[in-house]
Amino acid sequence: MEPIRRVTAPTLDVLDALLTADGPAWGLLVIKATGRQAGTVYPILERLERQGWITSSWDDETDRPGPRRRLYEFTGDGAEAARTLVAGRPAGAAPSGRPARPTHRPVTS
């Protein structure tokens, strides 16, 4: 697992959203949880996967309409490192505008 070279507020938000998710989370769920744009969240997820912090797989749920979801979850080392980074967030630097904790409830627009 590679260390994150530059820890930004959006990266901390994505890590926090994945840590508090009820199981594997898909991209739109992370976007809703962080209040960040897709153009910010997806590159962070790709980077975290490339660096070995998270793994991803395709959801095989066939009863749900719409496109398949790509599910993201931490590796063992990734979860531990993410907890350390999120816990070290400077005081007063709470996650930016995060509306709610991610769950597996359907996301409505």
PDB file of N, CA and C in Angstrom:
ATOM      1  N   MET A   1       0.841  -1.169   0.000  1.00  0.00           N
ATOM      2  CA  MET A   1       0.000   0.000   0.000  1.00  0.00           C
ATOM      3  C   MET A   1       0.889   1.236   0.000  1.00  0.00           C
ATOM      4  N   GLU A   2       0.642   2.106  -0.961  1.00  0.00           N
ATOM      5  CA  GLU A   2       1.399   3.359  -1.055  1.00  0.00           C
ATOM      6  C   GLU A   2       0.793   4.411  -0.131  1.00  0.00           C
ATOM      7  N   PRO A   3       1.629   5.253   0.452  1.00  0.00           N
ATOM      8  CA  PRO A   3       1.073   6.361   1.242  1.00  0.00           C
ATOM      9  C   PRO A   3       0.457   7.413   0.323  1.00  0.00           C
ATOM     10  N   ILE A   4      -0.487   8.162   0.860  1.00  0.00           N
ATOM     11  CA  ILE A   4      -1.066   9.271   0.105  1.00  0.00           C
ATOM     12  C   ILE A   4      -0.071  10.414   0.205  1.00  0.00           C
ATOM     13  N   ARG A   5       0.361  10.917  -0.928  1.00  0.00           N
ATOM     14  CA  ARG A   5       1.395  11.958  -0.930  1.00  0.00           C
ATOM     15  C   ARG A   5       0.864  13.312  -0.510  1.00  0.00           C
ATOM     16  N   ARG A   6      -0.353  13.620  -0.935  1.00  0.00           N
ATOM     17  CA  ARG A   6      -0.944  14.913  -0.602  1.00  0.00           C
ATOM     18  C   ARG A   6      -2.349  14.671  -0.071  1.00  0.00           C
ATOM     19  N   VAL A   7      -2.534  14.867   1.211  1.00  0.00           N
ATOM     20  CA  VAL A   7      -3.829  14.633   1.828  1.00  0.00           C
ATOM     21  C   VAL A   7      -4.626  15.930   1.787  1.00  0.00           C
ATOM     22  N   THR A   8      -5.675  15.942   0.968  1.00  0.00           N
ATOM     23  CA  THR A   8      -6.508  17.130   0.813  1.00  0.00           C
ATOM     24  C   THR A   8      -7.820  16.946   1.574  1.00  0.00           C
ATOM     25  N   ALA A   9      -8.556  18.036   1.762  1.00  0.00           N
ATOM     26  CA  ALA A   9      -9.861  17.971   2.415  1.00  0.00           C
ATOM     27  C   ALA A   9     -10.812  17.040   1.655  1.00  0.00           C
ATOM     28  N   PRO A  10     -10.860  17.098   0.305  1.00  0.00           N
ATOM     29  CA  PRO A  10     -11.731  16.154  -0.401  1.00  0.00           C
ATOM     30  C   PRO A  10     -11.332  14.693  -0.170  1.00  0.00           C
ATOM     31  N   THR A  11     -10.036  14.429  -0.110  1.00  0.00           N
ATOM     32  CA  THR A  11      -9.582  13.066   0.141  1.00  0.00           C
ATOM     33  C   THR A  11     -10.029  12.609   1.523  1.00  0.00           C
ATOM     34  N   LEU A  12      -9.888  13.464   2.520  1.00  0.00           N
ATOM     35  CA  LEU A  12     -10.342  13.119   3.872  1.00  0.00           C
ATOM     36  C   LEU A  12     -11.844  12.886   3.906  1.00  0.00           C
ATOM     37  N   ASP A  13     -12.596  13.687   3.151  1.00  0.00           N
ATOM     38  CA  ASP A  13     -14.041  13.500   3.090  1.00  0.00           C
ATOM     39  C   ASP A  13     -14.401  12.140   2.496  1.00  0.00           C
ATOM     40  N   VAL A  14     -13.715  11.751   1.419  1.00  0.00           N
ATOM     41  CA  VAL A  14     -13.977  10.454   0.784  1.00  0.00           C
ATOM     42  C   VAL A  14     -13.598   9.321   1.733  1.00  0.00           C
ATOM     43  N   LEU A  15     -12.452   9.428   2.383  1.00  0.00           N
ATOM     44  CA  LEU A  15     -12.042   8.405   3.346  1.00  0.00           C
ATOM     45  C   LEU A  15     -13.064   8.278   4.466  1.00  0.00           C
ATOM     46  N   ASP A  16     -13.524   9.408   4.982  1.00  0.00           N
ATOM     47  CA  ASP A  16     -14.507   9.407   6.068  1.00  0.00           C
ATOM     48  C   ASP A  16     -15.820   8.777   5.604  1.00  0.00           C
ATOM     49  N   ALA A  17     -16.265   9.102   4.401  1.00  0.00           N
ATOM     50  CA  ALA A  17     -17.509   8.527   3.878  1.00  0.00           C
ATOM     51  C   ALA A  17     -17.394   7.008   3.749  1.00  0.00           C
ATOM     52  N   LEU A  18     -16.251   6.526   3.286  1.00  0.00           N
ATOM     53  CA  LEU A  18     -16.054   5.077   3.159  1.00  0.00           C
ATOM     54  C   LEU A  18     -15.965   4.410   4.527  1.00  0.00           C
ATOM     55  N   LEU A  19     -15.334   5.079   5.485  1.00  0.00           N
ATOM     56  CA  LEU A  19     -15.224   4.517   6.832  1.00  0.00           C
ATOM     57  C   LEU A  19     -16.581   4.385   7.515  1.00  0.00           C
ATOM     58  N   THR A  20     -17.469   5.333   7.280  1.00  0.00           N
ATOM     59  CA  THR A  20     -18.760   5.333   7.967  1.00  0.00           C
ATOM     60  C   THR A  20     -19.859   4.636   7.180  1.00  0.00           C
ATOM     61  N   ALA A  21     -19.547   4.143   5.991  1.00  0.00           N
ATOM     62  CA  ALA A  21     -20.543   3.438   5.178  1.00  0.00           C
ATOM     63  C   ALA A  21     -20.897   2.103   5.828  1.00  0.00           C
ATOM     64  N   ASP A  22     -22.131   1.685   5.612  1.00  0.00           N
ATOM     65  CA  ASP A  22     -22.592   0.381   6.106  1.00  0.00           C
ATOM     66  C   ASP A  22     -22.231  -0.703   5.100  1.00  0.00           C
ATOM     67  N   GLY A  23     -20.954  -1.000   4.959  1.00  0.00           N
ATOM     68  CA  GLY A  23     -20.506  -1.978   3.978  1.00  0.00           C
ATOM     69  C   GLY A  23     -19.929  -1.283   2.759  1.00  0.00           C
ATOM     70  N   PRO A  24     -19.737  -2.020   1.662  1.00  0.00           N
ATOM     71  CA  PRO A  24     -19.195  -1.414   0.454  1.00  0.00           C
ATOM     72  C   PRO A  24     -20.081  -0.262  -0.025  1.00  0.00           C
ATOM     73  N   ALA A  25     -19.455   0.797  -0.515  1.00  0.00           N
ATOM     74  CA  ALA A  25     -20.196   1.980  -0.984  1.00  0.00           C
ATOM     75  C   ALA A  25     -19.934   2.180  -2.469  1.00  0.00           C
ATOM     76  N   TRP A  26     -20.922   2.683  -3.160  1.00  0.00           N
ATOM     77  CA  TRP A  26     -20.748   2.989  -4.586  1.00  0.00           C
ATOM     78  C   TRP A  26     -20.517   4.475  -4.735  1.00  0.00           C
ATOM     79  N   GLY A  27     -20.017   4.862  -5.893  1.00  0.00           N
ATOM     80  CA  GLY A  27     -19.597   6.238  -6.138  1.00  0.00           C
ATOM     81  C   GLY A  27     -20.644   7.290  -5.826  1.00  0.00           C
ATOM     82  N   LEU A  28     -21.885   7.099  -6.292  1.00  0.00           N
ATOM     83  CA  LEU A  28     -22.917   8.110  -6.053  1.00  0.00           C
ATOM     84  C   LEU A  28     -23.203   8.262  -4.563  1.00  0.00           C
ATOM     85  N   LEU A  29     -23.118   7.180  -3.840  1.00  0.00           N
ATOM     86  CA  LEU A  29     -23.316   7.239  -2.388  1.00  0.00           C
ATOM     87  C   LEU A  29     -22.228   8.093  -1.735  1.00  0.00           C
ATOM     88  N   VAL A  30     -20.995   7.937  -2.186  1.00  0.00           N
ATOM     89  CA  VAL A  30     -19.883   8.732  -1.657  1.00  0.00           C
ATOM     90  C   VAL A  30     -20.062  10.202  -2.046  1.00  0.00           C
ATOM     91  N   ILE A  31     -20.508  10.453  -3.261  1.00  0.00           N
ATOM     92  CA  ILE A  31     -20.758  11.826  -3.714  1.00  0.00           C
ATOM     93  C   ILE A  31     -21.804  12.487  -2.831  1.00  0.00           C
ATOM     94  N   LYS A  32     -22.914  11.794  -2.591  1.00  0.00           N
ATOM     95  CA  LYS A  32     -23.983  12.345  -1.743  1.00  0.00           C
ATOM     96  C   LYS A  32     -23.499  12.547  -0.311  1.00  0.00           C
ATOM     97  N   ALA A  33     -22.715  11.619   0.200  1.00  0.00           N
ATOM     98  CA  ALA A  33     -22.248  11.703   1.589  1.00  0.00           C
ATOM     99  C   ALA A  33     -21.256  12.837   1.801  1.00  0.00           C
ATOM    100  N   THR A  34     -20.443  13.117   0.792  1.00  0.00           N
ATOM    101  CA  THR A  34     -19.408  14.140   0.949  1.00  0.00           C
ATOM    102  C   THR A  34     -19.864  15.514   0.487  1.00  0.00           C
ATOM    103  N   GLY A  35     -20.856  15.563  -0.373  1.00  0.00           N
ATOM    104  CA  GLY A  35     -21.257  16.837  -0.958  1.00  0.00           C
ATOM    105  C   GLY A  35     -20.274  17.316  -2.020  1.00  0.00           C
ATOM    106  N   ARG A  36     -19.388  16.453  -2.430  1.00  0.00           N
ATOM    107  CA  ARG A  36     -18.379  16.774  -3.449  1.00  0.00           C
ATOM    108  C   ARG A  36     -18.891  16.395  -4.833  1.00  0.00           C
ATOM    109  N   GLN A  37     -18.320  17.001  -5.857  1.00  0.00           N
ATOM    110  CA  GLN A  37     -18.682  16.729  -7.244  1.00  0.00           C
ATOM    111  C   GLN A  37     -18.092  15.390  -7.701  1.00  0.00           C
ATOM    112  N   ALA A  38     -18.760  14.765  -8.674  1.00  0.00           N
ATOM    113  CA  ALA A  38     -18.282  13.500  -9.232  1.00  0.00           C
ATOM    114  C   ALA A  38     -16.864  13.635  -9.774  1.00  0.00           C
ATOM    115  N   GLY A  39     -16.546  14.779 -10.377  1.00  0.00           N
ATOM    116  CA  GLY A  39     -15.217  15.016 -10.922  1.00  0.00           C
ATOM    117  C   GLY A  39     -14.136  15.114  -9.871  1.00  0.00           C
ATOM    118  N   THR A  40     -14.534  15.230  -8.619  1.00  0.00           N
ATOM    119  CA  THR A  40     -13.592  15.215  -7.499  1.00  0.00           C
ATOM    120  C   THR A  40     -13.524  13.822  -6.878  1.00  0.00           C
ATOM    121  N   VAL A  41     -14.683  13.211  -6.673  1.00  0.00           N
ATOM    122  CA  VAL A  41     -14.761  11.937  -5.954  1.00  0.00           C
ATOM    123  C   VAL A  41     -14.178  10.771  -6.751  1.00  0.00           C
ATOM    124  N   TYR A  42     -14.569  10.626  -8.014  1.00  0.00           N
ATOM    125  CA  TYR A  42     -14.116   9.457  -8.768  1.00  0.00           C
ATOM    126  C   TYR A  42     -12.597   9.409  -8.961  1.00  0.00           C
ATOM    127  N   PRO A  43     -11.928  10.521  -9.260  1.00  0.00           N
ATOM    128  CA  PRO A  43     -10.464  10.453  -9.321  1.00  0.00           C
ATOM    129  C   PRO A  43      -9.826  10.053  -7.985  1.00  0.00           C
ATOM    130  N   ILE A  44     -10.407  10.502  -6.875  1.00  0.00           N
ATOM    131  CA  ILE A  44      -9.882  10.104  -5.562  1.00  0.00           C
ATOM    132  C   ILE A  44     -10.070   8.609  -5.357  1.00  0.00           C
ATOM    133  N   LEU A  45     -11.238   8.080  -5.689  1.00  0.00           N
ATOM    134  CA  LEU A  45     -11.473   6.637  -5.555  1.00  0.00           C
ATOM    135  C   LEU A  45     -10.510   5.844  -6.428  1.00  0.00           C
ATOM    136  N   GLU A  46     -10.294   6.295  -7.655  1.00  0.00           N
ATOM    137  CA  GLU A  46      -9.345   5.608  -8.545  1.00  0.00           C
ATOM    138  C   GLU A  46      -7.936   5.629  -7.977  1.00  0.00           C
ATOM    139  N   ARG A  47      -7.538   6.780  -7.456  1.00  0.00           N
ATOM    140  CA  ARG A  47      -6.197   6.915  -6.864  1.00  0.00           C
ATOM    141  C   ARG A  47      -6.048   6.002  -5.647  1.00  0.00           C
ATOM    142  N   LEU A  48      -7.058   5.984  -4.778  1.00  0.00           N
ATOM    143  CA  LEU A  48      -7.002   5.136  -3.582  1.00  0.00           C
ATOM    144  C   LEU A  48      -6.911   3.659  -3.961  1.00  0.00           C
ATOM    145  N   GLU A  49      -7.616   3.278  -5.022  1.00  0.00           N
ATOM    146  CA  GLU A  49      -7.544   1.888  -5.465  1.00  0.00           C
ATOM    147  C   GLU A  49      -6.169   1.570  -6.052  1.00  0.00           C
ATOM    148  N   ARG A  50      -5.655   2.462  -6.878  1.00  0.00           N
ATOM    149  CA  ARG A  50      -4.320   2.270  -7.465  1.00  0.00           C
ATOM    150  C   ARG A  50      -3.252   2.145  -6.392  1.00  0.00           C
ATOM    151  N   GLN A  51      -3.422   2.883  -5.293  1.00  0.00           N
ATOM    152  CA  GLN A  51      -2.426   2.877  -4.219  1.00  0.00           C
ATOM    153  C   GLN A  51      -2.646   1.752  -3.207  1.00  0.00           C
ATOM    154  N   GLY A  52      -3.684   0.946  -3.401  1.00  0.00           N
ATOM    155  CA  GLY A  52      -3.912  -0.208  -2.540  1.00  0.00           C
ATOM    156  C   GLY A  52      -4.685   0.081  -1.261  1.00  0.00           C
ATOM    157  N   TRP A  53      -5.314   1.240  -1.151  1.00  0.00           N
ATOM    158  CA  TRP A  53      -6.102   1.577   0.035  1.00  0.00           C
ATOM    159  C   TRP A  53      -7.476   0.945  -0.011  1.00  0.00           C
ATOM    160  N   ILE A  54      -8.063   0.857  -1.219  1.00  0.00           N
ATOM    161  CA  ILE A  54      -9.395   0.288  -1.382  1.00  0.00           C
ATOM    162  C   ILE A  54      -9.375  -0.709  -2.526  1.00  0.00           C
ATOM    163  N   THR A  55     -10.414  -1.546  -2.564  1.00  0.00           N
ATOM    164  CA  THR A  55     -10.641  -2.433  -3.695  1.00  0.00           C
ATOM    165  C   THR A  55     -12.022  -2.102  -4.245  1.00  0.00           C
ATOM    166  N   SER A  56     -12.262  -2.494  -5.477  1.00  0.00           N
ATOM    167  CA  SER A  56     -13.579  -2.274  -6.055  1.00  0.00           C
ATOM    168  C   SER A  56     -14.026  -3.524  -6.794  1.00  0.00           C
ATOM    169  N   SER A  57     -15.336  -3.630  -6.909  1.00  0.00           N
ATOM    170  CA  SER A  57     -15.929  -4.739  -7.654  1.00  0.00           C
ATOM    171  C   SER A  57     -17.273  -4.259  -8.192  1.00  0.00           C
ATOM    172  N   TRP A  58     -17.766  -4.959  -9.203  1.00  0.00           N
ATOM    173  CA  TRP A  58     -19.058  -4.596  -9.767  1.00  0.00           C
ATOM    174  C   TRP A  58     -20.168  -5.268  -8.992  1.00  0.00           C
ATOM    175  N   ASP A  59     -21.216  -4.507  -8.694  1.00  0.00           N
ATOM    176  CA  ASP A  59     -22.405  -5.023  -8.014  1.00  0.00           C
ATOM    177  C   ASP A  59     -23.099  -5.984  -8.969  1.00  0.00           C
ATOM    178  N   ASP A  60     -23.502  -7.138  -8.465  1.00  0.00           N
ATOM    179  CA  ASP A  60     -24.160  -8.106  -9.336  1.00  0.00           C
ATOM    180  C   ASP A  60     -25.665  -8.169  -9.087  1.00  0.00           C
ATOM    181  N   GLU A  61     -26.210  -7.137  -8.425  1.00  0.00           N
ATOM    182  CA  GLU A  61     -27.648  -7.073  -8.171  1.00  0.00           C
ATOM    183  C   GLU A  61     -28.378  -6.837  -9.485  1.00  0.00           C
ATOM    184  N   THR A  62     -29.194  -7.796  -9.891  1.00  0.00           N
ATOM    185  CA  THR A  62     -29.885  -7.696 -11.176  1.00  0.00           C
ATOM    186  C   THR A  62     -31.307  -7.179 -11.035  1.00  0.00           C
ATOM    187  N   ASP A  63     -31.863  -7.138  -9.846  1.00  0.00           N
ATOM    188  CA  ASP A  63     -33.243  -6.690  -9.646  1.00  0.00           C
ATOM    189  C   ASP A  63     -33.384  -5.174  -9.676  1.00  0.00           C
ATOM    190  N   ARG A  64     -32.294  -4.461  -9.519  1.00  0.00           N
ATOM    191  CA  ARG A  64     -32.327  -2.999  -9.459  1.00  0.00           C
ATOM    192  C   ARG A  64     -32.213  -2.432 -10.865  1.00  0.00           C
ATOM    193  N   PRO A  65     -33.093  -1.476 -11.211  1.00  0.00           N
ATOM    194  CA  PRO A  65     -32.958  -0.850 -12.534  1.00  0.00           C
ATOM    195  C   PRO A  65     -31.767   0.104 -12.554  1.00  0.00           C
ATOM    196  N   GLY A  66     -31.322   0.434 -13.737  1.00  0.00           N
ATOM    197  CA  GLY A  66     -30.222   1.385 -13.876  1.00  0.00           C
ATOM    198  C   GLY A  66     -28.900   0.684 -14.111  1.00  0.00           C
ATOM    199  N   PRO A  67     -27.854   1.481 -14.264  1.00  0.00           N
ATOM    200  CA  PRO A  67     -26.536   0.907 -14.537  1.00  0.00           C
ATOM    201  C   PRO A  67     -25.976   0.166 -13.327  1.00  0.00           C
ATOM    202  N   ARG A  68     -25.064  -0.730 -13.604  1.00  0.00           N
ATOM    203  CA  ARG A  68     -24.399  -1.460 -12.516  1.00  0.00           C
ATOM    204  C   ARG A  68     -23.605  -0.489 -11.662  1.00  0.00           C
ATOM    205  N   ARG A  69     -23.504  -0.800 -10.383  1.00  0.00           N
ATOM    206  CA  ARG A  69     -22.739   0.028  -9.460  1.00  0.00           C
ATOM    207  C   ARG A  69     -21.359  -0.583  -9.248  1.00  0.00           C
ATOM    208  N   ARG A  70     -20.388   0.271  -9.148  1.00  0.00           N
ATOM    209  CA  ARG A  70     -19.047  -0.169  -8.767  1.00  0.00           C
ATOM    210  C   ARG A  70     -18.943   0.055  -7.271  1.00  0.00           C
ATOM    211  N   LEU A  71     -18.662  -1.005  -6.525  1.00  0.00           N
ATOM    212  CA  LEU A  71     -18.614  -0.955  -5.066  1.00  0.00           C
ATOM    213  C   LEU A  71     -17.178  -0.818  -4.588  1.00  0.00           C
ATOM    214  N   TYR A  72     -16.978   0.051  -3.617  1.00  0.00           N
ATOM    215  CA  TYR A  72     -15.644   0.324  -3.076  1.00  0.00           C
ATOM    216  C   TYR A  72     -15.616  -0.032  -1.599  1.00  0.00           C
ATOM    217  N   GLU A  73     -14.517  -0.672  -1.183  1.00  0.00           N
ATOM    218  CA  GLU A  73     -14.318  -0.949   0.236  1.00  0.00           C
ATOM    219  C   GLU A  73     -12.827  -0.975   0.540  1.00  0.00           C
ATOM    220  N   PHE A  74     -12.513  -0.733   1.796  1.00  0.00           N
ATOM    221  CA  PHE A  74     -11.120  -0.662   2.215  1.00  0.00           C
ATOM    222  C   PHE A  74     -10.452  -2.023   2.250  1.00  0.00           C
ATOM    223  N   THR A  75      -9.153  -2.015   2.025  1.00  0.00           N
ATOM    224  CA  THR A  75      -8.321  -3.170   2.350  1.00  0.00           C
ATOM    225  C   THR A  75      -8.084  -3.077   3.859  1.00  0.00           C
ATOM    226  N   GLY A  76      -7.560  -4.105   4.472  1.00  0.00           N
ATOM    227  CA  GLY A  76      -7.292  -4.068   5.913  1.00  0.00           C
ATOM    228  C   GLY A  76      -6.345  -2.935   6.286  1.00  0.00           C
ATOM    229  N   ASP A  77      -5.227  -2.824   5.582  1.00  0.00           N
ATOM    230  CA  ASP A  77      -4.265  -1.753   5.855  1.00  0.00           C
ATOM    231  C   ASP A  77      -4.843  -0.387   5.505  1.00  0.00           C
ATOM    232  N   GLY A  78      -5.644  -0.327   4.451  1.00  0.00           N
ATOM    233  CA  GLY A  78      -6.240   0.935   4.035  1.00  0.00           C
ATOM    234  C   GLY A  78      -7.189   1.488   5.074  1.00  0.00           C
ATOM    235  N   ALA A  79      -7.997   0.627   5.675  1.00  0.00           N
ATOM    236  CA  ALA A  79      -8.949   1.074   6.695  1.00  0.00           C
ATOM    237  C   ALA A  79      -8.214   1.627   7.909  1.00  0.00           C
ATOM    238  N   GLU A  80      -7.164   0.937   8.314  1.00  0.00           N
ATOM    239  CA  GLU A  80      -6.382   1.391   9.475  1.00  0.00           C
ATOM    240  C   GLU A  80      -5.724   2.741   9.196  1.00  0.00           C
ATOM    241  N   ALA A  81      -5.126   2.876   8.024  1.00  0.00           N
ATOM    242  CA  ALA A  81      -4.464   4.132   7.664  1.00  0.00           C
ATOM    243  C   ALA A  81      -5.484   5.263   7.515  1.00  0.00           C
ATOM    244  N   ALA A  82      -6.657   4.952   6.954  1.00  0.00           N
ATOM    245  CA  ALA A  82      -7.699   5.968   6.783  1.00  0.00           C
ATOM    246  C   ALA A  82      -8.194   6.464   8.145  1.00  0.00           C
ATOM    247  N   ARG A  83      -8.402   5.557   9.080  1.00  0.00           N
ATOM    248  CA  ARG A  83      -8.833   5.969  10.424  1.00  0.00           C
ATOM    249  C   ARG A  83      -7.822   6.921  11.048  1.00  0.00           C
ATOM    250  N   THR A  84      -6.549   6.625  10.864  1.00  0.00           N
ATOM    251  CA  THR A  84      -5.498   7.480  11.410  1.00  0.00           C
ATOM    252  C   THR A  84      -5.531   8.862  10.768  1.00  0.00           C
ATOM    253  N   LEU A  85      -5.663   8.920   9.450  1.00  0.00           N
ATOM    254  CA  LEU A  85      -5.710  10.213   8.756  1.00  0.00           C
ATOM    255  C   LEU A  85      -6.940  11.025   9.144  1.00  0.00           C
ATOM    256  N   VAL A  86      -8.103  10.380   9.160  1.00  0.00           N
ATOM    257  CA  VAL A  86      -9.341  11.092   9.483  1.00  0.00           C
ATOM    258  C   VAL A  86      -9.314  11.563  10.933  1.00  0.00           C
ATOM    259  N   ALA A  87      -8.788  10.750  11.840  1.00  0.00           N
ATOM    260  CA  ALA A  87      -8.697  11.145  13.250  1.00  0.00           C
ATOM    261  C   ALA A  87      -7.730  12.303  13.434  1.00  0.00           C
ATOM    262  N   GLY A  88      -6.741  12.431  12.542  1.00  0.00           N
ATOM    263  CA  GLY A  88      -5.756  13.500  12.636  1.00  0.00           C
ATOM    264  C   GLY A  88      -6.180  14.779  11.950  1.00  0.00           C
ATOM    265  N   ARG A  89      -7.424  14.816  11.457  1.00  0.00           N
ATOM    266  CA  ARG A  89      -7.939  16.030  10.814  1.00  0.00           C
ATOM    267  C   ARG A  89      -7.877  17.168  11.819  1.00  0.00           C
ATOM    268  N   PRO A  90      -7.365  18.324  11.417  1.00  0.00           N
ATOM    269  CA  PRO A  90      -7.250  19.447  12.348  1.00  0.00           C
ATOM    270  C   PRO A  90      -8.591  19.803  12.987  1.00  0.00           C
ATOM    271  N   ALA A  91      -8.537  20.202  14.253  1.00  0.00           N
ATOM    272  CA  ALA A  91      -9.751  20.594  14.972  1.00  0.00           C
ATOM    273  C   ALA A  91     -10.452  21.718  14.207  1.00  0.00           C
ATOM    274  N   GLY A  92     -11.755  21.618  14.112  1.00  0.00           N
ATOM    275  CA  GLY A  92     -12.527  22.626  13.408  1.00  0.00           C
ATOM    276  C   GLY A  92     -12.607  22.399  11.916  1.00  0.00           C
ATOM    277  N   ALA A  93     -11.895  21.408  11.409  1.00  0.00           N
ATOM    278  CA  ALA A  93     -11.927  21.114   9.976  1.00  0.00           C
ATOM    279  C   ALA A  93     -12.831  19.916   9.729  1.00  0.00           C
ATOM    280  N   ALA A  94     -14.080  20.067  10.101  1.00  0.00           N
ATOM    281  CA  ALA A  94     -15.050  18.989   9.937  1.00  0.00           C
ATOM    282  C   ALA A  94     -15.290  18.716   8.463  1.00  0.00           C
ATOM    283  N   PRO A  95     -15.793  17.542   8.142  1.00  0.00           N
ATOM    284  CA  PRO A  95     -16.106  17.235   6.750  1.00  0.00           C
ATOM    285  C   PRO A  95     -16.988  18.322   6.159  1.00  0.00           C
ATOM    286  N   SER A  96     -16.695  18.691   4.945  1.00  0.00           N
ATOM    287  CA  SER A  96     -17.380  19.831   4.332  1.00  0.00           C
ATOM    288  C   SER A  96     -18.771  19.483   3.844  1.00  0.00           C
ATOM    289  N   GLY A  97     -19.758  20.032   4.507  1.00  0.00           N
ATOM    290  CA  GLY A  97     -21.138  19.943   4.061  1.00  0.00           C
ATOM    291  C   GLY A  97     -21.686  18.554   3.883  1.00  0.00           C
ATOM    292  N   ARG A  98     -21.170  17.612   4.610  1.00  0.00           N
ATOM    293  CA  ARG A  98     -21.636  16.245   4.452  1.00  0.00           C
ATOM    294  C   ARG A  98     -23.055  16.125   4.975  1.00  0.00           C
ATOM    295  N   PRO A  99     -24.023  15.798   4.120  1.00  0.00           N
ATOM    296  CA  PRO A  99     -25.397  15.777   4.555  1.00  0.00           C
ATOM    297  C   PRO A  99     -25.740  14.634   5.503  1.00  0.00           C
ATOM    298  N   ALA A 100     -25.340  13.434   5.193  1.00  0.00           N
ATOM    299  CA  ALA A 100     -25.734  12.294   6.019  1.00  0.00           C
ATOM    300  C   ALA A 100     -24.752  11.162   5.845  1.00  0.00           C
ATOM    301  N   ARG A 101     -24.769  10.254   6.805  1.00  0.00           N
ATOM    302  CA  ARG A 101     -23.929   9.075   6.762  1.00  0.00           C
ATOM    303  C   ARG A 101     -24.410   8.144   5.654  1.00  0.00           C
ATOM    304  N   PRO A 102     -23.494   7.591   4.847  1.00  0.00           N
ATOM    305  CA  PRO A 102     -23.918   6.718   3.756  1.00  0.00           C
ATOM    306  C   PRO A 102     -24.567   5.441   4.273  1.00  0.00           C
ATOM    307  N   THR A 103     -25.601   4.998   3.619  1.00  0.00           N
ATOM    308  CA  THR A 103     -26.263   3.725   3.925  1.00  0.00           C
ATOM    309  C   THR A 103     -26.546   3.029   2.597  1.00  0.00           C
ATOM    310  N   HIS A 104     -27.136   1.880   2.674  1.00  0.00           N
ATOM    311  CA  HIS A 104     -27.481   1.152   1.448  1.00  0.00           C
ATOM    312  C   HIS A 104     -28.904   1.454   1.007  1.00  0.00           C
ATOM    313  N   ARG A 105     -29.513   2.494   1.556  1.00  0.00           N
ATOM    314  CA  ARG A 105     -30.841   2.913   1.101  1.00  0.00           C
ATOM    315  C   ARG A 105     -30.715   3.456  -0.317  1.00  0.00           C
ATOM    316  N   PRO A 106     -31.760   3.306  -1.124  1.00  0.00           N
ATOM    317  CA  PRO A 106     -31.704   3.862  -2.485  1.00  0.00           C
ATOM    318  C   PRO A 106     -31.476   5.363  -2.447  1.00  0.00           C
ATOM    319  N   VAL A 107     -30.694   5.847  -3.385  1.00  0.00           N
ATOM    320  CA  VAL A 107     -30.401   7.269  -3.481  1.00  0.00           C
ATOM    321  C   VAL A 107     -31.389   7.869  -4.468  1.00  0.00           C
ATOM    322  N   THR A 108     -32.076   8.913  -4.034  1.00  0.00           N
ATOM    323  CA  THR A 108     -33.002   9.605  -4.940  1.00  0.00           C
ATOM    324  C   THR A 108     -32.443  10.962  -5.273  1.00  0.00           C
ATOM    325  N   SER A 109     -32.686  11.388  -6.471  1.00  0.00           N
ATOM    326  CA  SER A 109     -32.158  12.695  -6.899  1.00  0.00           C
ATOM    327  C   SER A 109     -33.157  13.779  -6.671  1.00  0.00           C
TER     328      SER A 109
END
